[in-house]
Tab-separated table of C-alpha atoms in Angstrom:
chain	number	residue	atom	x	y	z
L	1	UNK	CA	-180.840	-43.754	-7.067
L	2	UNK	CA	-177.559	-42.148	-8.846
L	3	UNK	CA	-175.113	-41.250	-7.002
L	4	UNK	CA	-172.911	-39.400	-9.588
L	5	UNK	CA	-171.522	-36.476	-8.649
L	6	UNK	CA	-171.927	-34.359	-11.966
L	7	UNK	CA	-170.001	-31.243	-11.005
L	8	UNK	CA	-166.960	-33.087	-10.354
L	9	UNK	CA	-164.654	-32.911	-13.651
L	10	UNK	CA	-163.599	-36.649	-14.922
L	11	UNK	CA	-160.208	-35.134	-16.260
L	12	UNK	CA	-158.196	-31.557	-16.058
L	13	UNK	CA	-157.933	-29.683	-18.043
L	14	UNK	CA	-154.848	-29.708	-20.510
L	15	UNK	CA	-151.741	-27.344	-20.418
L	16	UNK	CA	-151.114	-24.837	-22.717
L	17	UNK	CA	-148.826	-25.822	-25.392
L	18	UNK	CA	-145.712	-23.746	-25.492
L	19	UNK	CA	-145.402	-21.529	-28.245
L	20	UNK	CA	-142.695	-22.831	-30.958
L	21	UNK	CA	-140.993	-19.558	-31.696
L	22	UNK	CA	-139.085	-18.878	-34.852
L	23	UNK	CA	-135.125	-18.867	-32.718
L	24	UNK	CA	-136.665	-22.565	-30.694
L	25	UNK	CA	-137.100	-24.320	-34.103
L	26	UNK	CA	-133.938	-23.028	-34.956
L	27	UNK	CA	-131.885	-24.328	-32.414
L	28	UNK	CA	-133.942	-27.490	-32.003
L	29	UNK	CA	-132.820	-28.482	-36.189
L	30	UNK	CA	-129.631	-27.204	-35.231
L	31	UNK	CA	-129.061	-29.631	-32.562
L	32	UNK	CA	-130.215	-32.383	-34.832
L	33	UNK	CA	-126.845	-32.499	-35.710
L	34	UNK	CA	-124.206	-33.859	-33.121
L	35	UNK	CA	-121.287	-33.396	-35.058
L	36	UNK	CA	-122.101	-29.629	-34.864
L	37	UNK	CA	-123.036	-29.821	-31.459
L	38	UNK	CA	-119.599	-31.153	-30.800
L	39	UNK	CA	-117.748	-28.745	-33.506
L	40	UNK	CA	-120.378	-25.390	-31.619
L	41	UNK	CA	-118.856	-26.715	-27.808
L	42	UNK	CA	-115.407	-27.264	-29.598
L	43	UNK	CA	-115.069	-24.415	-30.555
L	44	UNK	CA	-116.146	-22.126	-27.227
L	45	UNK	CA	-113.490	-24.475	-25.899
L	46	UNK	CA	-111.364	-22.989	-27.563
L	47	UNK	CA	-112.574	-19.283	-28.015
L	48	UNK	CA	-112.214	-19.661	-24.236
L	49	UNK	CA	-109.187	-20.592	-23.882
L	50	UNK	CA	-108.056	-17.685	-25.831
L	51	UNK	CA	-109.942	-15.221	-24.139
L	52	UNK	CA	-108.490	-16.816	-20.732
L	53	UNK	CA	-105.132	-17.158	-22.154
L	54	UNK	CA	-103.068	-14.173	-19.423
L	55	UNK	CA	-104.824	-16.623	-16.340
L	56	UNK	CA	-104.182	-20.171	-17.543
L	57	UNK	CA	-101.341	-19.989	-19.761
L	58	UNK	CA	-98.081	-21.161	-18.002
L	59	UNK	CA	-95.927	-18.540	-19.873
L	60	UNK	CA	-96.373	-14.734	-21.313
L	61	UNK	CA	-94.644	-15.569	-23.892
L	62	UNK	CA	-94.683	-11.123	-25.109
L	63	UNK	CA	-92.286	-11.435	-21.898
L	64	UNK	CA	-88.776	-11.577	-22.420
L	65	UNK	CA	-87.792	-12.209	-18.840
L	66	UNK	CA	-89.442	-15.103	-19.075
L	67	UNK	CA	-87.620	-16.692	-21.791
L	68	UNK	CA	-84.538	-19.377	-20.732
L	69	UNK	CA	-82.798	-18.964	-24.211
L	70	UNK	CA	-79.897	-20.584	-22.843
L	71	UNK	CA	-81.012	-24.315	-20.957
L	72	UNK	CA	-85.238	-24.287	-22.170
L	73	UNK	CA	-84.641	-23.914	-25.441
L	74	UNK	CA	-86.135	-26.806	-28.202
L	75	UNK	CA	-86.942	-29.118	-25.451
L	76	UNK	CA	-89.812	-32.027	-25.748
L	77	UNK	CA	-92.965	-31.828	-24.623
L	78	UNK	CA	-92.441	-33.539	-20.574
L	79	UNK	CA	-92.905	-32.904	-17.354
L	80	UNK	CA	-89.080	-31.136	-15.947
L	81	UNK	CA	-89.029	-32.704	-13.110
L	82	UNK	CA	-86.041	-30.630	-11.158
L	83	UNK	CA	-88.275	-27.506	-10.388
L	84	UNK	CA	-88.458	-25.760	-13.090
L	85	UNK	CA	-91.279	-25.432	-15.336
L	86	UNK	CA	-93.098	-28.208	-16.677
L	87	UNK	CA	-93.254	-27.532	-20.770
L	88	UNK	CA	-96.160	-30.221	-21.486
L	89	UNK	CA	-95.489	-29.267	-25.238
L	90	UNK	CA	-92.208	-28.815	-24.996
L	91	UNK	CA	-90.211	-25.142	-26.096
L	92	UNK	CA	-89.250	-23.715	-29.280
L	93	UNK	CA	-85.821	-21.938	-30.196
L	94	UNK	CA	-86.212	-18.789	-28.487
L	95	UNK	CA	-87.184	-21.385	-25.087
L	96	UNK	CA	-90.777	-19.901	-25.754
L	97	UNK	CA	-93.537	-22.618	-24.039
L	98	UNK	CA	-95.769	-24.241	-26.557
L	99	UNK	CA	-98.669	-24.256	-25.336
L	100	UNK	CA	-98.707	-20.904	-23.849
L	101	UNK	CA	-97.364	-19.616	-27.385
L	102	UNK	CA	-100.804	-21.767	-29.158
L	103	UNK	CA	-103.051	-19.929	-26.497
L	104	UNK	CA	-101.922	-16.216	-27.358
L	105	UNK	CA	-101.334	-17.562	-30.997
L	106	UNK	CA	-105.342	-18.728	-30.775
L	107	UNK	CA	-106.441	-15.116	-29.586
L	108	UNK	CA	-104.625	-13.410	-32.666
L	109	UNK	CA	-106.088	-16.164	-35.026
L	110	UNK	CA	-109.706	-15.724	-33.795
L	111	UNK	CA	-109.550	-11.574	-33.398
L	112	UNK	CA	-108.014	-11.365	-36.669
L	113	UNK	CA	-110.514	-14.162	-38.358
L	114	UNK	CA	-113.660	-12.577	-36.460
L	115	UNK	CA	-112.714	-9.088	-37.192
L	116	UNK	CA	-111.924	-8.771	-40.630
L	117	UNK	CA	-115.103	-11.045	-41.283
L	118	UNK	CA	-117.137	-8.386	-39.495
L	119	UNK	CA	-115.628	-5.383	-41.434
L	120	UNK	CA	-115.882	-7.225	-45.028
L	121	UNK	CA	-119.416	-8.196	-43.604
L	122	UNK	CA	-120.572	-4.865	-43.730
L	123	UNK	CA	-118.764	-3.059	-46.783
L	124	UNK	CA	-120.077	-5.958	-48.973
L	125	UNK	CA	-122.890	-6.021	-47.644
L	126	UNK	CA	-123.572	-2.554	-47.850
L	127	UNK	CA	-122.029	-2.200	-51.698
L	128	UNK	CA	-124.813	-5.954	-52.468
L	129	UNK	CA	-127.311	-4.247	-50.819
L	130	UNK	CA	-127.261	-1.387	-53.069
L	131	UNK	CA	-126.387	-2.722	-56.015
L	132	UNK	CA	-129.540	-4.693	-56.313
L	133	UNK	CA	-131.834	-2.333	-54.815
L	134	UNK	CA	-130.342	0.759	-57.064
L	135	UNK	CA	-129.671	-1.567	-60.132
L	136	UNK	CA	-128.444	-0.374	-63.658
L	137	UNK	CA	-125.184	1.209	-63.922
L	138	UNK	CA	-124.869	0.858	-60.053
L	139	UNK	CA	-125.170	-2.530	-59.757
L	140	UNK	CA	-123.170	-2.938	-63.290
L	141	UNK	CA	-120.082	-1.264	-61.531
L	142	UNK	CA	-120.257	-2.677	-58.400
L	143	UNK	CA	-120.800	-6.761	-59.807
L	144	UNK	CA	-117.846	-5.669	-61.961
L	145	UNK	CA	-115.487	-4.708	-58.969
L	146	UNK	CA	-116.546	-8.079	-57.521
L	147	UNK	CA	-115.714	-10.254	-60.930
L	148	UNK	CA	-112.378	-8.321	-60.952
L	149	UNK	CA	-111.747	-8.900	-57.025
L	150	UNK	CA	-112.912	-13.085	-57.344
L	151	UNK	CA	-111.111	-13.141	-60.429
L	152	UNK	CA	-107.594	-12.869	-58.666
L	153	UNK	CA	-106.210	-15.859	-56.006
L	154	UNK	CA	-107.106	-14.804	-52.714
L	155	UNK	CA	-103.602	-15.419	-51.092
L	156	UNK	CA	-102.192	-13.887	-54.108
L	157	UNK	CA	-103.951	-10.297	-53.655
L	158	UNK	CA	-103.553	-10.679	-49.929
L	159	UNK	CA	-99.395	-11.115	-50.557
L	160	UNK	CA	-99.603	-8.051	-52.624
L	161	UNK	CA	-101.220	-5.639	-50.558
L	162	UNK	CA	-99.099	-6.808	-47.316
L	163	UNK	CA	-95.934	-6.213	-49.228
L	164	UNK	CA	-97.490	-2.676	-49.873
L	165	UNK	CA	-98.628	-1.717	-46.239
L	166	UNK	CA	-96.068	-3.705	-44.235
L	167	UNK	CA	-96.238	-6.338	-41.533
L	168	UNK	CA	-98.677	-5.827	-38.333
L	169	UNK	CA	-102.254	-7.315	-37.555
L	170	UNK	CA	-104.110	-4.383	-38.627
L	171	UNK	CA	-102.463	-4.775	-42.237
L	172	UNK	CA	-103.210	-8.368	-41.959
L	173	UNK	CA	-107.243	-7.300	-41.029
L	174	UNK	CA	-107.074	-4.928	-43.789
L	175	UNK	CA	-105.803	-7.437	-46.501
L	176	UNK	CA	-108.524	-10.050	-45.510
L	177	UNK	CA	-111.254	-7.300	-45.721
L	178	UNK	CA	-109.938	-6.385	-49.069
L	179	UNK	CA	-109.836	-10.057	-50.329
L	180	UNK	CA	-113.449	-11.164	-48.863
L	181	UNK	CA	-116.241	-8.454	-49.121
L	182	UNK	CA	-116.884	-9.717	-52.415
L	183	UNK	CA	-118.065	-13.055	-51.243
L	184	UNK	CA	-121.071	-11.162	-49.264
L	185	UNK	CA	-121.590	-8.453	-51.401
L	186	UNK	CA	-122.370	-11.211	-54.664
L	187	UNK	CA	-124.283	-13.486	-52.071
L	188	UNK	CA	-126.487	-10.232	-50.634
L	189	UNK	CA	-127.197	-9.190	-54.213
L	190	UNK	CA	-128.384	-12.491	-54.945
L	191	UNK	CA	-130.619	-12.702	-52.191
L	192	UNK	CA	-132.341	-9.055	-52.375
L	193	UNK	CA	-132.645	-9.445	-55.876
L	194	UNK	CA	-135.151	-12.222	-55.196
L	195	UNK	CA	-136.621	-10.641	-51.961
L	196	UNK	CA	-136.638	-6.883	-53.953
L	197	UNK	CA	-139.591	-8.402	-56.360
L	198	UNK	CA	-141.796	-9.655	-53.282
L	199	UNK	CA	-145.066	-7.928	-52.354
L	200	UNK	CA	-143.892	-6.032	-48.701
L	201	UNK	CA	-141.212	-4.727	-50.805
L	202	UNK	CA	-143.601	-3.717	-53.524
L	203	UNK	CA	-146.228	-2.032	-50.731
L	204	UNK	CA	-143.554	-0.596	-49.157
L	205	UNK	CA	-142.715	1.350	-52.349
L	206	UNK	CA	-146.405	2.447	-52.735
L	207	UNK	CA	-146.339	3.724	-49.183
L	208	UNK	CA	-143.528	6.257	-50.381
L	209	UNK	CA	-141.708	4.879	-47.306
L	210	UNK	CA	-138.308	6.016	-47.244
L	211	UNK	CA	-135.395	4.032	-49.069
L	212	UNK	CA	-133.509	4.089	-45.635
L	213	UNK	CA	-136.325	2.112	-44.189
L	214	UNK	CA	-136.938	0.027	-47.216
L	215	UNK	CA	-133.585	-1.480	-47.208
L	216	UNK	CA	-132.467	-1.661	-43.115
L	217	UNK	CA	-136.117	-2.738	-41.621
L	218	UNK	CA	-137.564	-5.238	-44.966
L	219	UNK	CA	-135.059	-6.264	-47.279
L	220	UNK	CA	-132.017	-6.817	-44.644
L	221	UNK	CA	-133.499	-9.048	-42.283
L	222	UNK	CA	-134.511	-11.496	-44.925
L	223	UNK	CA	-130.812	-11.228	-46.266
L	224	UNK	CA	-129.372	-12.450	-43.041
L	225	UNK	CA	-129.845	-16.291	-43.271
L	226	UNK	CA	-127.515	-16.733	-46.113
L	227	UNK	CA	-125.370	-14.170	-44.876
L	228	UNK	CA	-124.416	-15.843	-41.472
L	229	UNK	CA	-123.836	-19.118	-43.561
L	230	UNK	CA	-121.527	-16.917	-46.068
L	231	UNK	CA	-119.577	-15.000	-42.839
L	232	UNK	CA	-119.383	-18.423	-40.808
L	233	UNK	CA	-116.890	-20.034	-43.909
L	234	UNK	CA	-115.118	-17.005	-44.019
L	235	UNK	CA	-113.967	-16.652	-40.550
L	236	UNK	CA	-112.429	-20.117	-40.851
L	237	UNK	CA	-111.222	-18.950	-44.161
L	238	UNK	CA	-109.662	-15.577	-42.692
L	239	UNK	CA	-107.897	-17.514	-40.065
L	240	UNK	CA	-106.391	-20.033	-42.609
L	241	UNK	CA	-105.084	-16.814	-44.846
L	242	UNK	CA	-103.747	-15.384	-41.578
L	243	UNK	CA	-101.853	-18.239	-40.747
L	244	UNK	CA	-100.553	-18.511	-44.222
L	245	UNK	CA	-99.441	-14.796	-44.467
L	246	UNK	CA	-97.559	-15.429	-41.444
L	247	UNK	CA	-96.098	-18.733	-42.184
L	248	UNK	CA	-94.732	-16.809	-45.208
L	249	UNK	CA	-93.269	-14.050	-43.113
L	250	UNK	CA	-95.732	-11.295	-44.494
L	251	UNK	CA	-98.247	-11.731	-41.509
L	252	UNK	CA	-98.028	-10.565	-37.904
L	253	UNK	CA	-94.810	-9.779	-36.659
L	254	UNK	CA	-92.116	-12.134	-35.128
L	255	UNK	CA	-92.956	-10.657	-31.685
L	256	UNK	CA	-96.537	-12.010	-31.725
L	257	UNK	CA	-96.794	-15.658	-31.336
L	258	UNK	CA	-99.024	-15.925	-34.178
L	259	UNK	CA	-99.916	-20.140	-35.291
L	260	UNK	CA	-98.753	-19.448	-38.727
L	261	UNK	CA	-95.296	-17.675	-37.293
L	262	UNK	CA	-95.143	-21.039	-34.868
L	263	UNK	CA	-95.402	-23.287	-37.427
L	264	UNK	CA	-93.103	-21.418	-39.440
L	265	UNK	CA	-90.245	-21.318	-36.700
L	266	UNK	CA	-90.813	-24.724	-36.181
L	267	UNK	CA	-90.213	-25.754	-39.919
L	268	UNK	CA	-86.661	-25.949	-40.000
L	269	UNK	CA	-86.178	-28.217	-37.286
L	270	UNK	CA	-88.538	-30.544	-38.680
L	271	UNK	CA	-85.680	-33.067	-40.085
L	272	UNK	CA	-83.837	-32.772	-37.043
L	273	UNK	CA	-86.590	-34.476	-35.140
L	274	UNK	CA	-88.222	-31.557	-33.196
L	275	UNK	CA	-91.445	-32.078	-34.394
L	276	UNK	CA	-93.544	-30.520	-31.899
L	277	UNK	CA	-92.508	-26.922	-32.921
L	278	UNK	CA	-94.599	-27.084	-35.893
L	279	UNK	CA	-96.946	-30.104	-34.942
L	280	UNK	CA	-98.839	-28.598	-31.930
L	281	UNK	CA	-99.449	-25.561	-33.828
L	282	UNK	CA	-100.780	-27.163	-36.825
L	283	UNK	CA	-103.170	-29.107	-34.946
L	284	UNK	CA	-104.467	-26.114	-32.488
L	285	UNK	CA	-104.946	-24.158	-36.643
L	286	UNK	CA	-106.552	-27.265	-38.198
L	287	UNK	CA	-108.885	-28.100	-35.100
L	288	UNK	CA	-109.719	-24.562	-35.117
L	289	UNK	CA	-110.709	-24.658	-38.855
L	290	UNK	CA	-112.712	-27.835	-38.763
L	291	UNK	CA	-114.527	-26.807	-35.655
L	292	UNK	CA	-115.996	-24.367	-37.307
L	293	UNK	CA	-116.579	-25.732	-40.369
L	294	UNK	CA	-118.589	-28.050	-38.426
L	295	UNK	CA	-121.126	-25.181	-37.133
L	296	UNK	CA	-121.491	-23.465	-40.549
L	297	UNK	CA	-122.019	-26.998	-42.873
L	298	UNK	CA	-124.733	-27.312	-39.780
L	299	UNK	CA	-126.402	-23.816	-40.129
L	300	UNK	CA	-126.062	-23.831	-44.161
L	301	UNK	CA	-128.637	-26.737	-43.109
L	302	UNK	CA	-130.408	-25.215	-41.468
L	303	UNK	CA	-130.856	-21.673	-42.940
L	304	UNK	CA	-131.478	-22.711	-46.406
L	305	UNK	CA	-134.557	-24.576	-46.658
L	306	UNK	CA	-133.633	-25.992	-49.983
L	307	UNK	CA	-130.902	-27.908	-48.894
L	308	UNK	CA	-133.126	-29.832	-46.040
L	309	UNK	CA	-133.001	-33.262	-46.228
């Protein structure tokens, strides 16, 4: 006789695969890349840092009374030693602490980068979007205001409207708007030219939905890949124009330890040997930059399916 027992399963029964959603492929080719892992964790290092800067930097540096002009003045980055405090980057001429002057310097260089990306982000957006959904003499005008805005140096049209308005950060936000929404408005034109002459957009039209709805819940979202590649670059962009308005005195003011204002104190005392006025500020500015550069080479990888390896 058989003794099988034939209601017994021989094996269980397998586990539902998890669903691979559009934002887990995403991160999963984005992490296929370590040097943007290491530029992404770089650079919340640093965002950090500047967001902490009132708890962990050693100085205010806005604080006058905190200032030894007269014996911590231009002196090397070491540990004091005789109870007084330790400058581990040493001081600049006003007896200002590096490092705590490349912390608040950081959270001017990433609020100004970040928020005149976001405000360029949406007027050229807006003026792309409708100048390739409206078309004809709309988008003639508008792609002519963006030849005649990419057709001047940025730095250049960024000097000339400071010396206009005046010195201050919102100036500064202002003059980067002015000198970037091209950039997204010619690379959201290209893309909703291309997306305009799909089928959804084409039923959508037949549906008489409204234009409104057309544009904001169809056309948009499909828009938004190249445009986070486009508004990554220019954050690192804005931040190096910053630091070069204020290096050339038109920036932020000289009461704001901005990195382009430290490295620009610091430049005059560079044959003299006192480096580290300019150096440490340089290197917070180009780490800053590279960092990420790092996260938008990854995500033009990424995003654009073209340029997948």
């Amino acid at each position: 006789m058989s003794s099988a027992t034939a209601g017994t399963p021989a094996t269980s029964p397998p586990q539902a695969a998890a669903v691979e959603t559009p934002f887990r492929r995403f991160v999963a080719e984005f992490a296929e890349s370590r040097l943007a892992l290491f530029g992404l964790g770089l650079f919340l290092l640093i965002a950090a840092a500047a967001l902490l800067a009132p708890w962990i930097a050693p100085q205010d540096p806005y604080d006058l009374a905190q200032l030894d002009i007269m014996d911590g003045r231009l002196e090397p980055g070491s540990p004091s030693g005789d109870g007084r405090m330790t400058y581990w980057l040493g001081t600049d001429d006003q007896g200002r602490d590096m490092l705590s002057g490349i912390l608040y310097g950081l959270r001017i260089s990433l609020g100004v980068g970040a928020g005149s990306a976001i405000l360029a982000c949406l007027v050229g957006a807006s003026l792309g979007m409708l100048a390739a959904y409206a078309g004809g003499r709309t988008d003639g005008l508008i792609m002519r205001l963006v030849d005649l805005q990419l057709s001047f140096p940025a730095i250049l049209a960024a000097l000339m409207i400071l010396a206009f308005l005046g010195k201050g950060v919102l100036n500064v936000v202002i003059a980067l708007v002015v000198v970037e929404w091209a950039y997204y408005a010619r690379t959201v034109r290209g893309t909703a030219l291309v997306e305009r002459r799909r089928e959804y957009i084409e039923a959508a039209q037949c549906l008489a939905l409204p234009t409104r709805r057309i544009i904001f819940r169809h056309l948009l979202p499909n828009c938004l890949p190249p445009l986070i590649v486009v508004g990554t670059m220019q954050v690192a962009r804005a931040i190096a124009l910053e630091a070069t308005l204020s290096f050339l005195g038109l920036g932020v003011p000289i009461t704001e330890p901005s990195l382009g204002l430290l490295i620009a104190n610091g430049y005059e005392y560079m044959l003299s040997g006192k480096y580290w006025i300019s150096f440490y500020p340089g290197i917070a500015l180009l780490v800053t930059i590279v960092a990420i550069n790092l996260v938008g080479d990854q995500l033009r990888d990424v995003l654009n399916p073209r340029l997948k390896k």
